[in-house]
Amino acid sequence: QLVYPYDFRLTEKEKTSICYLSFPDSYSGGLGDTQFSFRLRQSGGQRTTHYEDDGEYNREAPLTLQRESAHYFGYVYFRQVKDSSMKRGYFQKSLVLVSRLPYVNLFQSLLQLIAPEYFDKLEPCLEAVCNEIDQWPPPVPGRTLNLPVMGVVIQVRIPSRVDKPGSSPVKQFNQENLLPAPLVLPSIHELDLFRCFQPVLIHIQMLWELMLLGEPIVVMAPSPTVSSEMVLALTSCLAPLRYCCDYRPYFTIHDSEFKEYTTRTQAPPNIVVGVTNPFFIKTLQHWPHILRVGELRMSGDLPKQVKVKKLAKLRTLDTKPGIYTSYKTFLHKDKTLIKRLLKGIQRKRPSEVQSALLRRHLLELTQSFIIPLEHYIASLMPLQRAITPWKNPPQIRPFRQEDFMKTLEHAGPQLTCVLKGDWLGLYRRFFKSPNFDGWYRQRHKEMTQKLEALHLEAICEANIVAWMKDKSEVEIVDLVLKLREKLVRARCQHLPLKEETLQRVGFYIETIIGSLPEDLQTVLHHH
């Protein structure tokens, strides 16, 4: 019906997809307001964004909060109320916020403020709100921002890559005597994990392994709210490791990827997909792992825990909640976590405390798994003394899975994790997953940049005049061109170097050019 700001270009395909994803696709008798989220593949090639500082933001933000380049997130506020003046007897409308940022808490809180006003006052309300949002500062990692909108100030801290994993968000916000007192969001993106994982707490271990290995998972839920929260909770449980596969918090039969996901001619893709339409029970029966959940209700005691069942049992529309899979976990269950959570329920501990316990457990699990990999990959870096100014820097040695496996005997996850089980088998499976590939590429890129930086520093320390003494013009010109290329690359890739180092390289280049005959100087200055 309306896109605001008007100049925002969406392709027809994207518009259609957004329309279908903005409404519950199975009959929901529920009246009132619901909120959920979706994630949408961008169609029609790369578009230039308003954000030229993407690179800077993505370098400083945690990997799990980077701005997406090929997907949009949609945050939905849906209202359904009886209305006799409407043809269907109901008023049904959704306000959707589209962004490349995965700030689910911020954007859903924002919608809670805007949507009720919008349904009442329509377009003028959006215009006023967008004018306010236009004045907001950009999201700089590590900063606390005050974001005024509709008479309220939302206060959030943008997480940064240098935050200590697992440290709780800074509690003491600088209140700066803001009046009215700000609406403080403890986290911009973290869900209430305990509430989301209520029915599957005893299987958290299995779900963590399935996510780590990038296995195809279907979440079948009674509503888009439950489906999107469960999918987002699952994708967040590997932090600080980035989940590198595709995921769809809410997916409908009208989706342009529907055929791609339901075909039986090839194996299901590495993706977690949340659905609510019972039709999917039939079309996604061949997927290896199906998690069926009911409504999430917070109650005083541990909710009924779903059972692991054979896929063959997934036949009918009244399929009971459960995890339908033949997967056998590599690691044994952690009974202490369940005991601690149960104790928390009996003592009526607040949900956020339970969530913190759960998140801490998942973080420790991920770190126990990833630390040996980090140690091994760091050992592939050439020694600093092998980096000399006038030779290309040595290569990073190749990652050899068998060599890595040998390091596990004396430095494996058993040092930091009490869980017993087949850790080696888990690593072997992990090596075949997109998550390993994504982690390795990221690390390799960081190490390559570090090498480049060390090389430039070595050049700065070198005595360039002594080097030039016995060199021919050809060799000197060659050096100038190489150094120039290095300098350009260092600036483009924002290598971890001090500005003075870069300036010094620039000064070196000028010095060398100055020592050459004039005709060559002219050529090089024009080059």
Coordinates of C-alpha atoms in Angstrom, one line a residue:
Q1 CA 0.0 0.0 0.0
L2 CA 2.8 2.4 0.9
V3 CA 6.6 2.5 0.9
Y4 CA 8.3 5.2 3.0
P5 CA 10.7 6.9 2.2
Y6 CA 9.3 7.0 -1.3
D7 CA 12.6 7.0 -3.0
F8 CA 13.5 3.5 -1.6
R9 CA 13.7 1.2 -4.6
L10 CA 12.3 -2.3 -4.2
T11 CA 12.0 -4.7 -7.2
E12 CA 8.5 -6.1 -7.9
K13 CA 9.7 -9.5 -6.8
E14 CA 10.9 -8.1 -3.4
K15 CA 7.6 -6.2 -3.0
T16 CA 5.6 -9.4 -3.6
S17 CA 7.7 -11.4 -1.2
I18 CA 7.5 -8.7 1.5
C19 CA 3.7 -8.7 1.2
Y20 CA 3.4 -12.5 1.6
L21 CA 5.9 -12.5 4.5
S22 CA 4.1 -9.8 6.4
F23 CA 1.0 -11.8 7.2
P24 CA 0.5 -15.1 9.1
D25 CA 0.0 -17.7 6.3
S26 CA -2.1 -20.2 8.3
Y27 CA -5.4 -19.4 9.9
S28 CA -4.8 -17.7 13.2
G29 CA -8.0 -17.1 15.1
G30 CA -6.0 -14.8 17.4
L31 CA -7.2 -11.2 17.5
G32 CA -4.9 -8.3 18.5
D33 CA -1.3 -7.5 17.7
T34 CA 1.5 -9.8 16.9
Q35 CA 5.2 -9.2 16.0
F36 CA 7.6 -11.4 14.1
S37 CA 10.5 -11.1 11.7
F38 CA 11.7 -12.5 8.4
R39 CA 14.8 -12.5 6.2
L40 CA 14.6 -12.0 2.5
R41 CA 17.0 -12.6 -0.3
Q42 CA 17.6 -9.5 -2.3
S43 CA 16.7 -9.8 -5.9
G44 CA 18.0 -7.9 -8.9
G45 CA 21.7 -7.5 -8.3
Q46 CA 23.7 -5.3 -5.9
R47 CA 22.2 -1.9 -5.2
T48 CA 24.2 1.0 -4.0
T49 CA 23.2 1.7 -0.4
H50 CA 23.1 5.0 1.5
Y51 CA 25.9 3.6 3.6
E52 CA 29.3 4.2 2.1
D53 CA 30.8 3.4 5.5
D54 CA 29.6 -0.2 5.4
G55 CA 33.2 -1.4 5.4
E56 CA 34.0 0.6 8.5
Y57 CA 30.9 -0.6 10.4
N58 CA 31.5 -4.2 9.4
R59 CA 35.1 -4.1 10.5
E60 CA 34.3 -3.0 13.9
A61 CA 31.0 -4.8 14.6
P62 CA 30.9 -8.4 15.9
L63 CA 30.7 -10.8 12.9
T64 CA 27.2 -11.8 14.0
L65 CA 25.9 -8.2 13.7
Q66 CA 27.4 -7.2 10.4
R67 CA 25.3 -5.4 7.8
E68 CA 24.0 -7.9 5.3
S69 CA 24.9 -7.3 1.6
A70 CA 22.5 -9.7 -0.1
H71 CA 19.6 -10.0 2.3
Y72 CA 17.0 -7.7 4.0
F73 CA 15.5 -8.3 7.4
G74 CA 11.9 -7.5 7.8
Y75 CA 10.4 -6.6 11.2
V76 CA 6.6 -7.0 11.2
Y77 CA 3.9 -5.6 13.4
F78 CA 0.6 -7.2 12.4
R79 CA -2.9 -6.1 13.7
Q80 CA -6.1 -8.2 13.3
V81 CA -9.3 -6.8 14.9
K82 CA -13.0 -7.3 14.2
D83 CA -14.3 -4.5 12.0
S84 CA -17.8 -4.7 10.5
S85 CA -17.0 -2.0 8.0
M86 CA -14.5 -4.2 6.2
K87 CA -15.5 -6.7 3.5
R88 CA -14.0 -9.6 5.4
G89 CA -15.3 -8.4 8.8
Y90 CA -11.8 -7.9 10.0
F91 CA -9.2 -5.1 10.0
Q92 CA -5.9 -6.7 9.0
K93 CA -2.8 -4.7 8.5
S94 CA 1.0 -4.9 8.9
L95 CA 3.6 -2.3 9.3
V96 CA 7.0 -3.6 8.3
L97 CA 10.4 -2.1 8.9
V98 CA 13.0 -3.2 6.4
S99 CA 16.7 -3.1 7.3
R100 CA 20.1 -4.7 6.5
L101 CA 20.9 -4.8 10.2
P102 CA 19.9 -7.7 12.5
Y103 CA 18.9 -5.5 15.4
V104 CA 15.8 -7.4 16.3
N105 CA 15.2 -5.9 19.7
L106 CA 15.7 -2.3 18.7
F107 CA 13.5 -2.5 15.6
Q108 CA 10.7 -4.5 17.3
S109 CA 10.7 -2.0 20.2
L110 CA 10.6 0.8 17.7
L111 CA 7.6 -0.8 16.0
Q112 CA 5.8 -1.1 19.3
L113 CA 5.9 2.7 19.6
I114 CA 5.2 3.5 15.9
A115 CA 2.6 0.9 14.7
P116 CA -0.3 1.7 17.0
E117 CA 0.0 5.4 16.1
Y118 CA 0.4 4.5 12.4
F119 CA -2.8 2.4 12.3
D120 CA -4.6 5.4 13.9
K121 CA -3.0 8.4 12.0
L122 CA -1.6 6.7 8.9
E123 CA 0.9 8.4 6.6
P124 CA 1.5 11.7 8.5
C125 CA 2.7 9.6 11.4
L126 CA 5.3 7.8 9.3
E127 CA 6.5 11.1 7.8
A128 CA 7.1 12.5 11.3
V129 CA 8.8 9.4 12.5
C130 CA 11.1 9.2 9.5
N131 CA 12.1 12.8 10.0
E132 CA 13.2 11.9 13.5
I133 CA 15.0 8.7 12.4
D134 CA 16.9 10.7 9.8
Q135 CA 18.5 12.7 12.6
W136 CA 19.7 9.6 14.4
P137 CA 23.5 9.1 14.6
P138 CA 25.0 6.2 12.7
P139 CA 25.4 2.9 14.6
V140 CA 29.1 3.1 15.6
P141 CA 30.2 -0.1 17.4
G142 CA 31.1 0.5 21.0
R143 CA 28.9 3.6 21.4
T144 CA 25.8 4.2 23.4
L145 CA 23.2 6.0 21.4
N146 CA 20.2 8.0 22.4
L147 CA 17.5 7.7 19.7
P148 CA 14.5 10.1 20.1
V149 CA 11.3 9.0 18.5
M150 CA 7.7 10.1 19.2
G151 CA 8.5 11.7 22.6
V152 CA 10.5 8.7 23.8
V153 CA 14.3 8.3 23.8
I154 CA 15.4 4.8 23.2
Q155 CA 18.9 4.1 24.6
V156 CA 21.0 1.3 23.2
R157 CA 24.6 0.3 23.1
I158 CA 26.0 -0.9 19.7
P159 CA 28.2 -4.0 20.4
S160 CA 31.7 -4.0 19.2
R161 CA 34.1 -6.7 18.0
V162 CA 36.4 -5.9 20.9
D163 CA 33.8 -6.6 23.6
K164 CA 34.7 -9.5 25.8
P165 CA 32.4 -12.4 24.7
G166 CA 29.8 -13.2 27.3
S167 CA 30.3 -9.9 29.2
S168 CA 26.9 -8.5 30.0
P169 CA 25.9 -5.3 28.3
V170 CA 27.0 -2.3 30.3
K171 CA 24.4 -1.8 32.9
Q172 CA 25.3 1.8 34.0
F173 CA 24.2 3.9 31.1
N174 CA 25.2 7.5 31.3
Q175 CA 21.8 8.8 32.3
E176 CA 22.9 12.4 31.5
N177 CA 19.7 13.4 33.3
L178 CA 17.6 12.8 30.2
L179 CA 14.0 13.8 30.6
P180 CA 11.8 11.9 30.1
A181 CA 13.9 9.0 31.4
P182 CA 15.1 6.9 28.4
L183 CA 13.7 3.6 27.4
V184 CA 16.9 1.5 28.0
L185 CA 17.2 -1.7 25.9
P186 CA 19.7 -4.0 27.6
S187 CA 20.6 -5.5 24.3
I188 CA 20.1 -4.5 20.7
H189 CA 19.7 -8.0 19.4
E190 CA 19.7 -10.7 22.1
L191 CA 16.5 -12.7 22.5
D192 CA 15.2 -14.2 25.7
L193 CA 16.9 -17.5 24.9
F194 CA 15.3 -19.2 27.9
R195 CA 11.8 -18.4 26.7
C196 CA 12.6 -19.4 23.1
F197 CA 14.2 -22.7 24.1
Q198 CA 11.6 -23.6 26.8
P199 CA 10.3 -26.8 25.1
V200 CA 13.7 -28.1 24.0
L201 CA 16.0 -27.3 27.0
I202 CA 17.0 -30.9 27.4
H203 CA 18.0 -31.1 23.8
I204 CA 20.1 -27.9 23.7
Q205 CA 23.2 -29.9 23.1
M206 CA 21.8 -31.6 20.0
L207 CA 20.5 -28.3 18.6
W208 CA 23.9 -26.7 19.2
E209 CA 25.6 -29.5 17.2
L210 CA 23.1 -29.3 14.4
M211 CA 23.7 -25.6 14.1
L212 CA 27.5 -26.0 14.3
L213 CA 27.5 -28.5 11.5
G214 CA 25.1 -26.3 9.4
E215 CA 22.5 -29.1 9.1
P216 CA 19.2 -28.4 7.2
I217 CA 16.5 -27.8 9.9
V218 CA 12.8 -27.0 9.6
V219 CA 11.1 -25.3 12.5
M220 CA 7.3 -26.0 12.4
A221 CA 5.5 -23.5 14.7
P222 CA 2.0 -22.5 15.4
S223 CA 2.7 -18.8 14.5
P224 CA 5.2 -16.6 12.7
T225 CA 6.2 -15.2 16.1
V226 CA 7.2 -18.6 17.5
S227 CA 8.8 -19.6 14.2
S228 CA 10.9 -16.5 13.8
E229 CA 12.0 -16.4 17.5
M230 CA 13.0 -20.0 17.5
V231 CA 15.0 -19.6 14.2
L232 CA 16.8 -16.5 15.5
A233 CA 17.5 -18.2 18.8
L234 CA 19.0 -21.1 17.0
T235 CA 21.2 -19.0 14.7
S236 CA 22.5 -17.0 17.8
C237 CA 23.6 -20.0 19.8
L238 CA 27.0 -20.3 18.1
A239 CA 28.1 -16.8 19.0
P240 CA 30.9 -15.6 18.8
L241 CA 31.3 -18.0 15.9
R242 CA 29.4 -16.7 12.9
Y243 CA 26.6 -18.9 11.6
C244 CA 27.4 -18.9 7.9
C245 CA 24.4 -20.7 6.4
D246 CA 21.2 -19.3 5.1
Y247 CA 18.3 -18.9 7.5
R248 CA 14.6 -17.9 7.1
P249 CA 12.9 -17.0 10.4
Y250 CA 9.6 -17.2 8.6
F251 CA 8.9 -18.8 5.3
T252 CA 5.7 -19.2 3.3
I253 CA 4.5 -21.3 0.4
H254 CA 4.5 -18.2 -1.8
D255 CA 8.2 -17.7 -1.4
S256 CA 10.3 -17.5 -4.6
E257 CA 12.7 -20.1 -3.1
F258 CA 9.8 -22.5 -2.3
K259 CA 10.6 -24.8 -5.3
E260 CA 14.3 -24.8 -4.5
Y261 CA 13.7 -25.9 -0.9
T262 CA 11.0 -28.5 -1.5
T263 CA 12.5 -30.3 -4.4
R264 CA 13.4 -34.0 -3.8
T265 CA 15.9 -34.2 -6.7
Q266 CA 18.8 -32.9 -4.5
A267 CA 19.7 -32.8 -0.8
P268 CA 18.0 -30.1 1.2
P269 CA 20.2 -26.9 1.4
N270 CA 22.2 -25.9 4.5
I271 CA 19.5 -23.7 6.0
V272 CA 17.2 -23.2 9.0
V273 CA 13.7 -22.4 7.9
G274 CA 10.8 -21.5 10.1
V275 CA 7.3 -22.4 8.8
T276 CA 3.7 -22.3 10.1
N277 CA 1.6 -23.7 7.3
P278 CA 0.8 -27.4 8.0
F279 CA 1.2 -28.0 4.2
F280 CA 5.0 -28.0 4.8
I281 CA 4.7 -31.3 6.8
K282 CA 4.1 -33.0 3.5
T283 CA 6.5 -31.0 1.3
L284 CA 9.5 -30.9 3.7
Q285 CA 9.1 -34.5 4.9
H286 CA 12.4 -35.5 3.3
W287 CA 14.4 -32.9 5.4
P288 CA 16.7 -34.7 7.9
H289 CA 15.8 -32.6 11.0
I290 CA 12.4 -31.2 11.8
L291 CA 11.6 -29.4 15.1
R292 CA 7.9 -29.1 15.8
V293 CA 7.0 -26.7 18.6
G294 CA 3.8 -25.5 20.2
E295 CA 2.9 -22.1 21.6
L296 CA 5.5 -20.7 23.9
R297 CA 4.0 -20.2 27.3
M298 CA 6.0 -19.0 30.3
S299 CA 4.8 -20.9 33.3
G300 CA 6.1 -21.5 36.8
D301 CA 7.5 -24.9 36.1
L302 CA 9.5 -26.6 33.4
P303 CA 7.3 -26.9 30.3
K304 CA 6.7 -30.2 28.8
Q305 CA 10.0 -31.2 27.0
V306 CA 9.6 -32.5 23.5
K307 CA 10.9 -35.9 22.6
V308 CA 13.3 -37.0 19.9
K309 CA 11.3 -39.1 17.4
K310 CA 11.9 -41.0 14.1
L311 CA 11.2 -39.0 11.0
A312 CA 8.8 -41.7 9.8
K313 CA 6.4 -40.6 12.5
L314 CA 6.0 -37.2 10.8
R315 CA 2.9 -38.1 8.8
T316 CA -0.2 -36.2 9.9
L317 CA -1.3 -32.7 10.4
D318 CA -1.8 -33.2 14.1
T319 CA 1.9 -34.2 14.5
K320 CA 2.9 -33.8 18.1
P321 CA 5.7 -31.4 19.1
G322 CA 9.1 -33.1 18.9
I323 CA 12.4 -33.2 17.2
Y324 CA 12.0 -35.6 14.3
T325 CA 15.5 -36.8 13.4
S326 CA 17.8 -39.8 13.3
Y327 CA 20.8 -37.7 14.3
K328 CA 23.0 -39.1 17.1
T329 CA 24.9 -36.5 19.0
F330 CA 28.7 -36.6 19.2
L331 CA 28.8 -35.2 22.7
H332 CA 27.0 -36.4 25.8
K333 CA 24.2 -34.3 27.4
D334 CA 25.1 -31.8 30.0
K335 CA 23.0 -32.7 33.0
T336 CA 24.4 -29.9 35.2
L337 CA 22.9 -27.2 33.0
I338 CA 19.4 -28.7 33.1
K339 CA 19.7 -29.1 36.9
R340 CA 20.7 -25.4 37.3
L341 CA 17.9 -24.2 35.0
L342 CA 15.4 -26.4 36.9
K343 CA 16.6 -25.0 40.2
G344 CA 16.1 -21.5 38.7
I345 CA 12.5 -22.3 37.8
Q346 CA 11.8 -23.6 41.3
R347 CA 13.3 -20.4 42.8
K348 CA 11.4 -18.3 40.4
R349 CA 14.6 -16.8 39.0
P350 CA 13.8 -14.0 36.4
S351 CA 13.9 -15.2 32.8
E352 CA 16.9 -12.9 31.9
V353 CA 19.0 -14.6 34.6
Q354 CA 18.1 -18.0 33.1
S355 CA 18.8 -16.8 29.6
A356 CA 22.2 -15.5 30.8
L357 CA 23.0 -19.0 32.2
L358 CA 22.0 -20.6 28.9
R359 CA 23.9 -18.1 26.8
R360 CA 27.0 -18.6 29.0
H361 CA 26.8 -22.4 28.6
L362 CA 26.5 -22.1 24.8
L363 CA 29.4 -19.6 24.7
E364 CA 31.7 -21.9 26.8
L365 CA 30.7 -24.8 24.5
T366 CA 31.5 -22.9 21.4
Q367 CA 34.8 -21.5 22.8
S368 CA 35.9 -25.0 24.0
F369 CA 35.3 -26.2 20.4
I370 CA 36.9 -23.2 18.6
I371 CA 40.0 -22.4 20.8
P372 CA 42.0 -25.4 19.6
L373 CA 41.2 -24.3 16.0
E374 CA 42.4 -20.8 16.8
H375 CA 45.6 -22.1 18.3
Y376 CA 46.3 -24.3 15.3
I377 CA 45.6 -21.7 12.7
A378 CA 47.8 -19.1 14.6
S379 CA 50.7 -21.6 14.3
L380 CA 50.4 -21.5 10.5
M381 CA 51.5 -17.8 10.4
P382 CA 55.2 -17.3 9.3
L383 CA 57.6 -16.3 12.0
Q384 CA 58.2 -12.5 12.2
R385 CA 61.9 -12.8 11.6
A386 CA 61.1 -14.5 8.2
I387 CA 59.6 -11.2 7.0
T388 CA 62.2 -9.2 5.3
P389 CA 61.7 -5.8 3.5
W390 CA 62.9 -6.6 0.0
K391 CA 61.3 -10.0 -0.5
N392 CA 57.6 -10.8 -0.8
P393 CA 56.3 -11.9 2.6
P394 CA 56.3 -15.7 3.1
Q395 CA 53.0 -17.6 2.6
I396 CA 50.7 -18.7 5.4
R397 CA 51.1 -22.5 5.7
P398 CA 48.1 -24.6 4.5
F399 CA 45.5 -25.9 7.0
R400 CA 46.0 -29.7 7.3
Q401 CA 43.1 -31.4 9.0
E402 CA 45.2 -34.4 10.1
D403 CA 47.9 -32.1 11.6
F404 CA 45.2 -30.3 13.5
M405 CA 43.7 -33.5 14.8
K406 CA 47.1 -34.5 16.2
T407 CA 47.2 -31.3 18.3
L408 CA 44.0 -32.3 20.1
E409 CA 45.6 -34.9 22.3
H410 CA 47.4 -32.4 24.4
A411 CA 45.4 -29.2 23.7
G412 CA 41.9 -30.3 22.8
P413 CA 38.5 -29.1 24.1
Q414 CA 38.7 -31.5 27.0
L415 CA 41.0 -28.9 28.7
T416 CA 38.2 -26.4 29.0
C417 CA 35.0 -28.4 28.7
V418 CA 33.7 -31.1 31.0
L419 CA 31.6 -32.7 28.3
K420 CA 32.7 -36.2 27.2
G421 CA 32.0 -37.6 23.8
D422 CA 33.4 -38.0 20.3
W423 CA 35.0 -34.5 19.8
L424 CA 37.2 -35.8 17.0
G425 CA 34.1 -37.0 15.1
L426 CA 32.5 -33.6 15.6
Y427 CA 35.5 -31.8 14.2
R428 CA 35.6 -34.1 11.1
R429 CA 31.9 -33.3 10.4
F430 CA 32.5 -29.6 11.1
F431 CA 35.3 -29.5 8.4
K432 CA 32.6 -30.3 5.8
S433 CA 30.2 -27.5 6.9
P434 CA 29.8 -24.0 5.5
N435 CA 30.6 -22.7 9.1
F436 CA 34.1 -24.1 8.9
D437 CA 34.6 -22.6 5.5
G438 CA 33.3 -19.2 6.7
W439 CA 35.5 -19.2 9.8
Y440 CA 38.6 -20.3 7.9
R441 CA 38.2 -17.6 5.2
Q442 CA 37.7 -14.9 7.7
R443 CA 40.8 -15.9 9.7
H444 CA 42.9 -16.4 6.5
K445 CA 41.9 -12.9 5.3
E446 CA 42.8 -11.4 8.7
M447 CA 46.2 -13.2 8.8
T448 CA 47.0 -12.1 5.2
Q449 CA 46.3 -8.5 6.1
K450 CA 48.5 -8.9 9.2
L451 CA 51.3 -10.2 7.1
E452 CA 51.0 -7.3 4.7
A453 CA 51.1 -4.9 7.6
L454 CA 54.2 -6.5 9.1
H455 CA 55.9 -6.3 5.7
L456 CA 55.2 -2.6 5.4
E457 CA 56.5 -2.1 8.9
A458 CA 59.7 -4.0 8.0
I459 CA 60.1 -1.8 4.9
C460 CA 59.8 1.3 7.2
E461 CA 62.6 0.1 9.5
A462 CA 64.9 -0.7 6.5
N463 CA 67.8 1.4 5.3
I464 CA 66.5 2.2 1.8
V465 CA 69.5 4.3 0.7
A466 CA 71.9 1.4 1.4
W467 CA 69.7 -0.9 -0.5
M468 CA 69.6 1.4 -3.6
K469 CA 73.4 1.7 -3.8
D470 CA 74.1 -1.3 -6.1
K471 CA 70.7 -1.5 -7.8
S472 CA 69.9 -0.8 -11.5
E473 CA 67.3 1.8 -12.5
V474 CA 65.0 -1.0 -13.6
E475 CA 65.1 -2.6 -10.1
I476 CA 64.5 0.8 -8.4
V477 CA 61.6 1.7 -10.7
D478 CA 60.2 -1.8 -10.0
L479 CA 60.4 -1.1 -6.2
V480 CA 58.6 2.2 -6.6
L481 CA 55.7 0.6 -8.4
K482 CA 55.5 -2.3 -5.9
L483 CA 55.6 0.1 -2.9
R484 CA 52.9 2.3 -4.4
E485 CA 50.6 -0.7 -5.0
K486 CA 51.2 -1.8 -1.4
L487 CA 50.3 1.6 -0.1
V488 CA 47.1 1.8 -2.1
R489 CA 46.1 -1.7 -0.9
A490 CA 46.9 -0.8 2.7
R491 CA 44.6 2.2 2.6
C492 CA 41.8 0.4 0.7
Q493 CA 41.8 -2.6 3.1
H494 CA 42.3 -0.5 6.2
L495 CA 45.3 -2.6 7.3
P496 CA 46.1 -2.5 11.0
L497 CA 48.8 0.1 10.6
K498 CA 49.6 3.5 12.2
E499 CA 49.0 6.5 10.0
E500 CA 52.7 7.5 10.5
T501 CA 53.8 4.2 9.0
L502 CA 51.8 4.8 5.9
Q503 CA 53.1 8.4 5.6
R504 CA 56.6 7.1 6.0
V505 CA 56.2 4.7 3.1
G506 CA 54.9 7.6 1.1
F507 CA 57.9 9.6 2.0
Y508 CA 60.2 6.7 1.0
I509 CA 58.6 6.5 -2.4
E510 CA 59.2 10.3 -2.9
T511 CA 62.8 9.9 -1.8
I512 CA 63.5 7.1 -4.2
I513 CA 61.9 8.9 -7.1
G514 CA 63.9 11.9 -6.2
S515 CA 67.1 10.0 -6.7
L516 CA 66.3 9.0 -10.3
P517 CA 67.1 10.9 -13.5
E518 CA 64.5 13.6 -14.3
D519 CA 62.9 11.9 -17.3
L520 CA 62.1 8.9 -15.1
Q521 CA 60.8 11.1 -12.3
T522 CA 58.4 12.7 -14.7
V523 CA 57.1 9.4 -15.9
L524 CA 56.7 8.0 -12.4
H525 CA 54.9 11.2 -11.2
H526 CA 52.4 10.8 -14.0
H527 CA 52.0 7.0 -13.6

